[in-house]
PDB file of N, CA and C in Angstrom:
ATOM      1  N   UNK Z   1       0.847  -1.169   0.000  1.00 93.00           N
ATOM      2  CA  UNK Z   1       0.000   0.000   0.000  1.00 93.00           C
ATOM      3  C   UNK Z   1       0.898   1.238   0.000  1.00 93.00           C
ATOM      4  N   UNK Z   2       0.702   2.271  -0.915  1.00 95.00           N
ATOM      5  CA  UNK Z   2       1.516   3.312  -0.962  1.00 95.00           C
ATOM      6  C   UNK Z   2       1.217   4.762   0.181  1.00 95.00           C
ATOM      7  N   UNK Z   3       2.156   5.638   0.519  1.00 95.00           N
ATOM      8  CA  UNK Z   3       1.974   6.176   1.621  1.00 95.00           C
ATOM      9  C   UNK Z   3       0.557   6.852   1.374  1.00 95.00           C
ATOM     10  N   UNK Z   4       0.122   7.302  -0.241  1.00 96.00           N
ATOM     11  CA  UNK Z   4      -1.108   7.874  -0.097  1.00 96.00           C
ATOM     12  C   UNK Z   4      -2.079   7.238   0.270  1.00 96.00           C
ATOM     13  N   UNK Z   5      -2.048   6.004  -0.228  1.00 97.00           N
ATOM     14  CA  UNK Z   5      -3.155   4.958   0.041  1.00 97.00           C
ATOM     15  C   UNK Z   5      -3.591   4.844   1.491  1.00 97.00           C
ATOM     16  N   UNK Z   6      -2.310   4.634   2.057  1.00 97.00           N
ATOM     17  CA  UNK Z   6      -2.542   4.640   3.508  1.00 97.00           C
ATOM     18  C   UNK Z   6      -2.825   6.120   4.183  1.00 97.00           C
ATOM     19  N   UNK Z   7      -2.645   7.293   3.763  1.00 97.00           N
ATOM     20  CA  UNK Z   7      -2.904   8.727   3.951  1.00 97.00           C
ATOM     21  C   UNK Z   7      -4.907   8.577   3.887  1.00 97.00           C
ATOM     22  N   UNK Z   8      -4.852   8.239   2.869  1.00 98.00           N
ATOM     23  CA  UNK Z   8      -6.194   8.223   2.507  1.00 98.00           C
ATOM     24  C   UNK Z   8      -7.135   7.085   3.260  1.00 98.00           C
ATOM     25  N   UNK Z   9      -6.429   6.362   3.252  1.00 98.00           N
ATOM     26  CA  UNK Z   9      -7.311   5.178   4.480  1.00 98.00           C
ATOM     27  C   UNK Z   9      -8.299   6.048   6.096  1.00 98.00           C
ATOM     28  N   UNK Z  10      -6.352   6.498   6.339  1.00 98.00           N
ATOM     29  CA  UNK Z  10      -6.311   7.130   7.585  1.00 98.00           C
ATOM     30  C   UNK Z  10      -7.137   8.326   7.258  1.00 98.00           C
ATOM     31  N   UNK Z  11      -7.689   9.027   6.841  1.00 98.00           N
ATOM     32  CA  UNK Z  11      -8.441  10.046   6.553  1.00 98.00           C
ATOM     33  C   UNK Z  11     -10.296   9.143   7.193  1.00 98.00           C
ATOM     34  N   UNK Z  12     -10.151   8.168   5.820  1.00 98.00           N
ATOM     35  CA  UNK Z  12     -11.605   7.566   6.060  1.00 98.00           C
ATOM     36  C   UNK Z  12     -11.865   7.201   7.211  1.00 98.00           C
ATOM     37  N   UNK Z  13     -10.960   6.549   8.065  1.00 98.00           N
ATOM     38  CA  UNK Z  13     -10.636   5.871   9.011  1.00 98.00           C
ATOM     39  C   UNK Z  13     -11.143   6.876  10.457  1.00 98.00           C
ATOM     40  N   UNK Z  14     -10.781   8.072  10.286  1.00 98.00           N
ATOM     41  CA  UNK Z  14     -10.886   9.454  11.172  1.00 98.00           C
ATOM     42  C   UNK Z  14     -12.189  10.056  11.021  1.00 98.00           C
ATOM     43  N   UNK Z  15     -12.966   9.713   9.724  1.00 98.00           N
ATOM     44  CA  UNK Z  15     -14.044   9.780   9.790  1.00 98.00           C
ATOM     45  C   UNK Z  15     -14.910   9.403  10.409  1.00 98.00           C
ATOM     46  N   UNK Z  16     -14.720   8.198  10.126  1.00 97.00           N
ATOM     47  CA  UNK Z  16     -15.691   7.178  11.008  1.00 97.00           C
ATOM     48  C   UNK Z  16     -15.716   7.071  12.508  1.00 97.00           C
ATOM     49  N   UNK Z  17     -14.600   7.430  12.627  1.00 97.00           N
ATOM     50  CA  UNK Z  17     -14.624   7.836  14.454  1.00 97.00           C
ATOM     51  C   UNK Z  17     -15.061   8.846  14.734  1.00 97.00           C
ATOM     52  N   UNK Z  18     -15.252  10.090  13.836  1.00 97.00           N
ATOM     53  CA  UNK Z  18     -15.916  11.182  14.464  1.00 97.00           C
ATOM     54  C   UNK Z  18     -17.355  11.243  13.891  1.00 97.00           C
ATOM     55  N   UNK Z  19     -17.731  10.345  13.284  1.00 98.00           N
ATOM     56  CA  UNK Z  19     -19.106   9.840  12.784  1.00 98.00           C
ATOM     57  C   UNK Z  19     -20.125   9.945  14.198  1.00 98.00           C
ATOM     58  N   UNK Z  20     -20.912  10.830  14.330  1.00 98.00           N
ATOM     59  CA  UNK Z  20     -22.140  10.586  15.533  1.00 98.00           C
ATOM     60  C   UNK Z  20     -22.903   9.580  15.257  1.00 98.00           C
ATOM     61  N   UNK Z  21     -23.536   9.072  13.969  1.00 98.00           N
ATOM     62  CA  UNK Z  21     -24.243   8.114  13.554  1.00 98.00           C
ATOM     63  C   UNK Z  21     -23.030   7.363  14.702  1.00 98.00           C
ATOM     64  N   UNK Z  22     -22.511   6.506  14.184  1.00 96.00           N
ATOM     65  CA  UNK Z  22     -21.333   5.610  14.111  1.00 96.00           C
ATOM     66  C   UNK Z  22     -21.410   5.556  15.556  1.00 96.00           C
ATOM     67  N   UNK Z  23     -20.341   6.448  16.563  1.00 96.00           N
ATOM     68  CA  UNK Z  23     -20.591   6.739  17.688  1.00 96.00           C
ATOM     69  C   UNK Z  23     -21.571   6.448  18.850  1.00 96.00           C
ATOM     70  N   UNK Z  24     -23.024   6.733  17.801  1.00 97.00           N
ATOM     71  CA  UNK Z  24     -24.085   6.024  18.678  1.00 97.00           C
ATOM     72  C   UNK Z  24     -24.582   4.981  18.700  1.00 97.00           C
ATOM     73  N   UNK Z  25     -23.690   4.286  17.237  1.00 97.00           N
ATOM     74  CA  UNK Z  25     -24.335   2.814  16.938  1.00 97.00           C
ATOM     75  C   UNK Z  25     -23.369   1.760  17.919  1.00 97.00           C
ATOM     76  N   UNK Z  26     -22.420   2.224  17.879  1.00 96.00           N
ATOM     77  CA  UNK Z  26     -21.483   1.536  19.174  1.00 96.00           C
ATOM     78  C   UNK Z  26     -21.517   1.932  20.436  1.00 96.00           C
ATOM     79  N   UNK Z  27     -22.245   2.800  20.799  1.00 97.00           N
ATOM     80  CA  UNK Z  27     -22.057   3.211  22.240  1.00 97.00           C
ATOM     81  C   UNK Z  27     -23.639   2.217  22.435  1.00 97.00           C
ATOM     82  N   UNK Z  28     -24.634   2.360  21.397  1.00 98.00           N
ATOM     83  CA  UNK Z  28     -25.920   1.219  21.603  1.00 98.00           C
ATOM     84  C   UNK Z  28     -25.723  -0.222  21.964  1.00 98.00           C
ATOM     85  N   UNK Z  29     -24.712  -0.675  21.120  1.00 97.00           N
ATOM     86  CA  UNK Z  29     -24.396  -1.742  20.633  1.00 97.00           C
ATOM     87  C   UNK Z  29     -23.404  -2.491  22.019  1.00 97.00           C
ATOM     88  N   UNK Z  30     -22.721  -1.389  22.536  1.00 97.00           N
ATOM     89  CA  UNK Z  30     -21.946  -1.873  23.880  1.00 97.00           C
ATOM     90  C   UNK Z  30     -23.004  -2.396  25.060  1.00 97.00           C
ATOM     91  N   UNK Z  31     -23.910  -0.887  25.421  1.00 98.00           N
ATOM     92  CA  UNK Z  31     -24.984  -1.466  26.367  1.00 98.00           C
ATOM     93  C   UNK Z  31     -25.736  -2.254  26.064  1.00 98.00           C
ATOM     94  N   UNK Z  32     -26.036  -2.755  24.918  1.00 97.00           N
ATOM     95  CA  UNK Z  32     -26.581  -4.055  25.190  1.00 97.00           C
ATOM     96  C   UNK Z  32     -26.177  -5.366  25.125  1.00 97.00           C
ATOM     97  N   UNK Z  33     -24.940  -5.400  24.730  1.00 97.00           N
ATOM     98  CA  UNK Z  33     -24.162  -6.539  24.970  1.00 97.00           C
ATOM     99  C   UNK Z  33     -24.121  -6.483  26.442  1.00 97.00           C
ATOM    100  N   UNK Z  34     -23.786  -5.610  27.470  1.00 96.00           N
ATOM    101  CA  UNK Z  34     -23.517  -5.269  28.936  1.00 96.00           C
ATOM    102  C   UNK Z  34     -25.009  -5.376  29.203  1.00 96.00           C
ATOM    103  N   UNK Z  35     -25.892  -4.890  28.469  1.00 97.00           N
ATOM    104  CA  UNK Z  35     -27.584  -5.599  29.378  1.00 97.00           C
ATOM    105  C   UNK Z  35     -27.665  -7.260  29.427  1.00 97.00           C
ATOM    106  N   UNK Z  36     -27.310  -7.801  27.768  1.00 96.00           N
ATOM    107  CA  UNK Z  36     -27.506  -8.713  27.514  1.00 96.00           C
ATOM    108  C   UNK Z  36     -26.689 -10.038  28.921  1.00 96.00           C
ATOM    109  N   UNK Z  37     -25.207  -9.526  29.234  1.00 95.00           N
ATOM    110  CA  UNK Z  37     -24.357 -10.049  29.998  1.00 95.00           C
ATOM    111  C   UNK Z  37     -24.994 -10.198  31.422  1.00 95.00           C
ATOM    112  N   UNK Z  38     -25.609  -8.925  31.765  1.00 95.00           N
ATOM    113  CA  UNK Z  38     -26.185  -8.777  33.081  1.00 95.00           C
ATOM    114  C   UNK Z  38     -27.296  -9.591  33.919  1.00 95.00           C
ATOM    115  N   UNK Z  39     -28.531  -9.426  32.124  1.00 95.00           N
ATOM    116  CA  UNK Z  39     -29.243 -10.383  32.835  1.00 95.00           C
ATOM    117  C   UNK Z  39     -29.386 -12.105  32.069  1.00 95.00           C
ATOM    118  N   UNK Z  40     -28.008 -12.586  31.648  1.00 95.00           N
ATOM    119  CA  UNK Z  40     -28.023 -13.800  31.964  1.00 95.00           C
ATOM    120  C   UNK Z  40     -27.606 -14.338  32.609  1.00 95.00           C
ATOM    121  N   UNK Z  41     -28.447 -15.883  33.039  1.00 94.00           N
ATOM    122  CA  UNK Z  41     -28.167 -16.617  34.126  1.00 94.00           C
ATOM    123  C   UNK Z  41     -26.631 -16.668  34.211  1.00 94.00           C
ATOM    124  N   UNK Z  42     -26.463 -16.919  35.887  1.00 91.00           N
ATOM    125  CA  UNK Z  42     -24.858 -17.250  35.956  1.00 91.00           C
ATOM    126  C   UNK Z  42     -24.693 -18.700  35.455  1.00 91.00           C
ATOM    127  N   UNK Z  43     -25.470 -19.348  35.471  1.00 96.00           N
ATOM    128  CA  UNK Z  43     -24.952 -21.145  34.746  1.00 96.00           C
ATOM    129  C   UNK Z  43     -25.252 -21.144  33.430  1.00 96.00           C
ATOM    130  N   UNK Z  44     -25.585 -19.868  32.747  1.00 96.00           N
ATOM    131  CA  UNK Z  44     -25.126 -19.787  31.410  1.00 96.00           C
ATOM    132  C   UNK Z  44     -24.394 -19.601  31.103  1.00 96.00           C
ATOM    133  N   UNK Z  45     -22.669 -20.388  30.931  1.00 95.00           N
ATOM    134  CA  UNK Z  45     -22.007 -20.081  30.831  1.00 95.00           C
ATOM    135  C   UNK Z  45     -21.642 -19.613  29.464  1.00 95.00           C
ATOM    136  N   UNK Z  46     -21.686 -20.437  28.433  1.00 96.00           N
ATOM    137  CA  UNK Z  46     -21.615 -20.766  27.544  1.00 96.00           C
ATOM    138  C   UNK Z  46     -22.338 -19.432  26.399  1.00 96.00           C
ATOM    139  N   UNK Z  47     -23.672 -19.123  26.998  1.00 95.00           N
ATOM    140  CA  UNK Z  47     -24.306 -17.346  26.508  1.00 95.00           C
ATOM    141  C   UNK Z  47     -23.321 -16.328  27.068  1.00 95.00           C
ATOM    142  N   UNK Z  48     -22.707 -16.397  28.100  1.00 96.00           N
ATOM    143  CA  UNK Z  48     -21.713 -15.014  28.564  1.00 96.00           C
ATOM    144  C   UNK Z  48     -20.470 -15.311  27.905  1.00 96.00           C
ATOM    145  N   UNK Z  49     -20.002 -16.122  27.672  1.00 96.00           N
ATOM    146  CA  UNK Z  49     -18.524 -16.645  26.200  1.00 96.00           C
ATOM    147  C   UNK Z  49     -19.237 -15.907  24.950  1.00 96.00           C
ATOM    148  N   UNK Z  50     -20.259 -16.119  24.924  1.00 97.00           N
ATOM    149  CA  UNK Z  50     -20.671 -15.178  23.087  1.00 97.00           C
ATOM    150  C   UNK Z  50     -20.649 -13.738  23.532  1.00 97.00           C
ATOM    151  N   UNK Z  51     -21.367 -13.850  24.346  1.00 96.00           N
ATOM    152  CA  UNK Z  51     -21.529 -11.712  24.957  1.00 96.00           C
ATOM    153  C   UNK Z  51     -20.117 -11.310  25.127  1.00 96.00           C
ATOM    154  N   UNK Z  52     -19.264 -12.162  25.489  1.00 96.00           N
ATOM    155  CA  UNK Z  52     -17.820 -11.535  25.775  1.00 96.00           C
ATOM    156  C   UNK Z  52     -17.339 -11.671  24.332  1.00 96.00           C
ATOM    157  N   UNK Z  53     -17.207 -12.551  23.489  1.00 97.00           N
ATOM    158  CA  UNK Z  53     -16.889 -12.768  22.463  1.00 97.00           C
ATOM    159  C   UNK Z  53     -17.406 -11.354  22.172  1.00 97.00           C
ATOM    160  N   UNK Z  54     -18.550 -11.280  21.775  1.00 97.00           N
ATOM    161  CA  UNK Z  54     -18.824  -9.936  21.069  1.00 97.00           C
ATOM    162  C   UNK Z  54     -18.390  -8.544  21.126  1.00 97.00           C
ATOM    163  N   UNK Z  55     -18.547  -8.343  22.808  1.00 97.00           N
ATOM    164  CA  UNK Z  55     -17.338  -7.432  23.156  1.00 97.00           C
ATOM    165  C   UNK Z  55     -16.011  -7.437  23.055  1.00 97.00           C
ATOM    166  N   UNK Z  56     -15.479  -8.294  23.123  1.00 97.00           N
ATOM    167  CA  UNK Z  56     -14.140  -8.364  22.378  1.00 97.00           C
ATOM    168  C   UNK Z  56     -13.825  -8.051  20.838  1.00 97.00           C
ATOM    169  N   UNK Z  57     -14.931  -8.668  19.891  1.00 97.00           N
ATOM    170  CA  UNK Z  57     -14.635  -8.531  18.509  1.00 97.00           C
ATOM    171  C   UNK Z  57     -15.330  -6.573  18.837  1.00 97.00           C
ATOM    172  N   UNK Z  58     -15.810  -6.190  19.305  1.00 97.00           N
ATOM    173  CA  UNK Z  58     -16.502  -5.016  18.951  1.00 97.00           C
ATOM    174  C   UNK Z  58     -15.149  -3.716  19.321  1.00 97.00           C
ATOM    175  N   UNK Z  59     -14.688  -3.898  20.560  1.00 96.00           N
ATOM    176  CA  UNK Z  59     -13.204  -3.284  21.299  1.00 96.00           C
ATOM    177  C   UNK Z  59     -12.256  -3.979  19.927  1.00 96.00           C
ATOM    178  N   UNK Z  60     -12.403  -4.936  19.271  1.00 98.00           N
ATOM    179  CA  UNK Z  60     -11.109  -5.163  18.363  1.00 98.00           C
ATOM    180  C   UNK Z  60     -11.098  -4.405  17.048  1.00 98.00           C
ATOM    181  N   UNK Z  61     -12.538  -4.430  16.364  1.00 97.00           N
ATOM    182  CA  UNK Z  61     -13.082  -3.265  15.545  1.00 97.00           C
ATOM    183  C   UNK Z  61     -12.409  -1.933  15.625  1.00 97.00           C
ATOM    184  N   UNK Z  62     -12.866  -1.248  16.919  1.00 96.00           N
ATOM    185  CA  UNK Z  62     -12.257   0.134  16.544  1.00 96.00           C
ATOM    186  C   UNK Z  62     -11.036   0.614  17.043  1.00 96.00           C
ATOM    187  N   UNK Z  63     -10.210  -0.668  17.308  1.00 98.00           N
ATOM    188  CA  UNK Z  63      -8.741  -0.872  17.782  1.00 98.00           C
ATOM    189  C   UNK Z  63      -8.229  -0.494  16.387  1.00 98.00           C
ATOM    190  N   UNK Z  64      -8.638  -1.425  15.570  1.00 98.00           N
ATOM    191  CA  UNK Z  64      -8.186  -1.544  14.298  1.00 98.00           C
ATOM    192  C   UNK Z  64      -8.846  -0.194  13.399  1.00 98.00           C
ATOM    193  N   UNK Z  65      -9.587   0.402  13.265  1.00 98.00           N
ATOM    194  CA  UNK Z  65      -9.748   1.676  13.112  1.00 98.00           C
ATOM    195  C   UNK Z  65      -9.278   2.972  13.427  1.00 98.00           C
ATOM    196  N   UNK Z  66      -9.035   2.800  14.707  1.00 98.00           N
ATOM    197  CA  UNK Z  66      -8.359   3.688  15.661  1.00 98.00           C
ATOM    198  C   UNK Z  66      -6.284   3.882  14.656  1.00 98.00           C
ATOM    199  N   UNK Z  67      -5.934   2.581  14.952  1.00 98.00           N
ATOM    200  CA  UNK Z  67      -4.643   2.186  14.103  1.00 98.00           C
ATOM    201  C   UNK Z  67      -4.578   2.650  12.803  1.00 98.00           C
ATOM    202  N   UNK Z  68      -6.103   2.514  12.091  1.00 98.00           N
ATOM    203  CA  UNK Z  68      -5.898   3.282  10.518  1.00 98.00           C
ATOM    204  C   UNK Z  68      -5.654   4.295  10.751  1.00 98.00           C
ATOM    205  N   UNK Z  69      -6.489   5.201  11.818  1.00 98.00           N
ATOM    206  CA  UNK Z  69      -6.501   6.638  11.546  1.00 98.00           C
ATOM    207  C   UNK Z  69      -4.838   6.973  12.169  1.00 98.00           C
ATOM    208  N   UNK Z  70      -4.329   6.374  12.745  1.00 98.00           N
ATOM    209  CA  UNK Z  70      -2.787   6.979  13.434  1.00 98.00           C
ATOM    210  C   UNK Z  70      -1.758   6.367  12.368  1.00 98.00           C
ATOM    211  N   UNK Z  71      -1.858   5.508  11.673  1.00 97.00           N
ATOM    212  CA  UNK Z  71      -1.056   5.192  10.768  1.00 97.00           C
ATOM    213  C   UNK Z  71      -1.363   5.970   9.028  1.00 97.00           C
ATOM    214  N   UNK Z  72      -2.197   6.662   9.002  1.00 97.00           N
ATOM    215  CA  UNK Z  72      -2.676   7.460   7.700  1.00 97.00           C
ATOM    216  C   UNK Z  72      -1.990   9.260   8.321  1.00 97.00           C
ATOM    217  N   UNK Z  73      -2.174   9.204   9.108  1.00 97.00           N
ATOM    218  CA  UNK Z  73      -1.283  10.051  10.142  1.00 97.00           C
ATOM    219  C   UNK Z  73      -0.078  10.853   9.510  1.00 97.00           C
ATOM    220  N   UNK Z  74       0.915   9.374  10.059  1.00 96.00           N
ATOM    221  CA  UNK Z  74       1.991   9.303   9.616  1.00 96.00           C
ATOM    222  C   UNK Z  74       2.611   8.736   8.569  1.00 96.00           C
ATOM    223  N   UNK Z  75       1.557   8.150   7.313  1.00 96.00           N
ATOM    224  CA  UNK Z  75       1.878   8.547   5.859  1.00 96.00           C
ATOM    225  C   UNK Z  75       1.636   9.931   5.558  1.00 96.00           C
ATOM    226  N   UNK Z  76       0.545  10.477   6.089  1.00 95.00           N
ATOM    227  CA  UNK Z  76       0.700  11.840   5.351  1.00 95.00           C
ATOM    228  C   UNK Z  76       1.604  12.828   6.200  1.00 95.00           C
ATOM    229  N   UNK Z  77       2.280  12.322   7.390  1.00 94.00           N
ATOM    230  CA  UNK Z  77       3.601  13.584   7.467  1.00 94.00           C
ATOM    231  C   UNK Z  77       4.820  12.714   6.695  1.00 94.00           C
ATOM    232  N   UNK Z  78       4.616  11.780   6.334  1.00 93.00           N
ATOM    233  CA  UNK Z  78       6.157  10.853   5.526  1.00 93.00           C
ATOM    234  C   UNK Z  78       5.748  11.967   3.704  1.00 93.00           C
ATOM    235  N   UNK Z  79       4.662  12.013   3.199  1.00 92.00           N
ATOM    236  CA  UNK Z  79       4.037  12.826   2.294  1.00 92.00           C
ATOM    237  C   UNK Z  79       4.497  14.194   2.210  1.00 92.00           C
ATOM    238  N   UNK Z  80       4.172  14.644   3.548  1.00 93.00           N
ATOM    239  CA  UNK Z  80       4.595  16.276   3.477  1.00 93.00           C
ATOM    240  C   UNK Z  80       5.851  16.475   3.256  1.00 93.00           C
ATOM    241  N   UNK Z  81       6.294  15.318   4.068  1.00 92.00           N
ATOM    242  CA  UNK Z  81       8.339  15.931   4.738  1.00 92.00           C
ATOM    243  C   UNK Z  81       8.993  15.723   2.821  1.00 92.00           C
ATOM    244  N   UNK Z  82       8.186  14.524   2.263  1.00 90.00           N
ATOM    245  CA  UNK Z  82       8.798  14.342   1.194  1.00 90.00           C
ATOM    246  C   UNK Z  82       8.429  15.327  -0.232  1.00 90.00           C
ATOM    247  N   UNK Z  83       7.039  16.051  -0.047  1.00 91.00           N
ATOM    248  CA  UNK Z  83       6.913  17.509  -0.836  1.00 91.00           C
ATOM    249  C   UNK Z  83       7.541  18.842  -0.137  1.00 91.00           C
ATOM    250  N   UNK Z  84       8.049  18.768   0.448  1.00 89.00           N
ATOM    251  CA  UNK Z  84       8.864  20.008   1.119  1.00 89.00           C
ATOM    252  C   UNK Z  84      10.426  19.742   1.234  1.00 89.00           C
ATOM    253  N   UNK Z  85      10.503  18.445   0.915  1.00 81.00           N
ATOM    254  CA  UNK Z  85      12.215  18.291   0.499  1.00 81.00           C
ATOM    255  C   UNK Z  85      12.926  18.249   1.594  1.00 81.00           C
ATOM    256  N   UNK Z  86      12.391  17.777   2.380  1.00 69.00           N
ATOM    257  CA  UNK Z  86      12.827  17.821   3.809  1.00 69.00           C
ATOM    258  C   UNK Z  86      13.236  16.204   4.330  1.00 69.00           C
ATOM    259  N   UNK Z  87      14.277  15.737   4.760  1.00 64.00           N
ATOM    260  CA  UNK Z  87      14.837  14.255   5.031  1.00 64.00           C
ATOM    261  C   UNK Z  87      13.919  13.849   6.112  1.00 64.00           C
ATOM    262  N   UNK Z  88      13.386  12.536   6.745  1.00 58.00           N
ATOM    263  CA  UNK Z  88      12.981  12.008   7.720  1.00 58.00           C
ATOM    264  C   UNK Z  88      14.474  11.462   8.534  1.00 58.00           C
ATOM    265  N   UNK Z  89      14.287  11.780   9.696  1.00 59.00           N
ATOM    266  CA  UNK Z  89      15.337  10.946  10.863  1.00 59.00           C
ATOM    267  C   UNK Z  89      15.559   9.548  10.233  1.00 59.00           C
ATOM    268  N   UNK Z  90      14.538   9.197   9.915  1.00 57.00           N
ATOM    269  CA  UNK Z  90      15.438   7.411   9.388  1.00 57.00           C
ATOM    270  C   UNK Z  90      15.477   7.333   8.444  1.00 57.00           C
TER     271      UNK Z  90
END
């Protein structure tokens, strides 16, 4: 992937985190996995492994989003330093 590609990822990527839609569809989507957790039985074990599962894949989602937007970041200052003719430290 070339630094723009990844510039441009990280752009989309920054979007979507400052998305209110978005924002509220995961902040929904948390409490009810956390309702869902709450009120099942404790000898369900096996239903609170999926609810955690889910919270886990959901925290891994915008881990990995979060990472686009900081790595599109720093293609587009590797971008700038290299239209301004300017060397990077490494």
């Amino acid at each position: 992937m070339t630094d723009e590609e990844r510039a441009e990822r990280g752009r989309l990527a920054q979007d979507l985190l400052e998305n209110p839609l978005l924002q509220e569809a995961i902040e929904a989507t948390d409490a009810l996995y956390w309702d869902q957790w709450r009120e099942s039985p404790a000898r369900d074990s096996e239903g609170r492994e999926r609810i955690h599962a889910r919270l886990v894949a959901l925290t891994d989602v915008l881990k990995v989003v979060k990472q686009f937007a900081e790595d599109g970041k720093l293609a587009q200052g590797v971008i700038d330093r290299a239209r301004s003719g300017k060397r990077s430290f490494f």
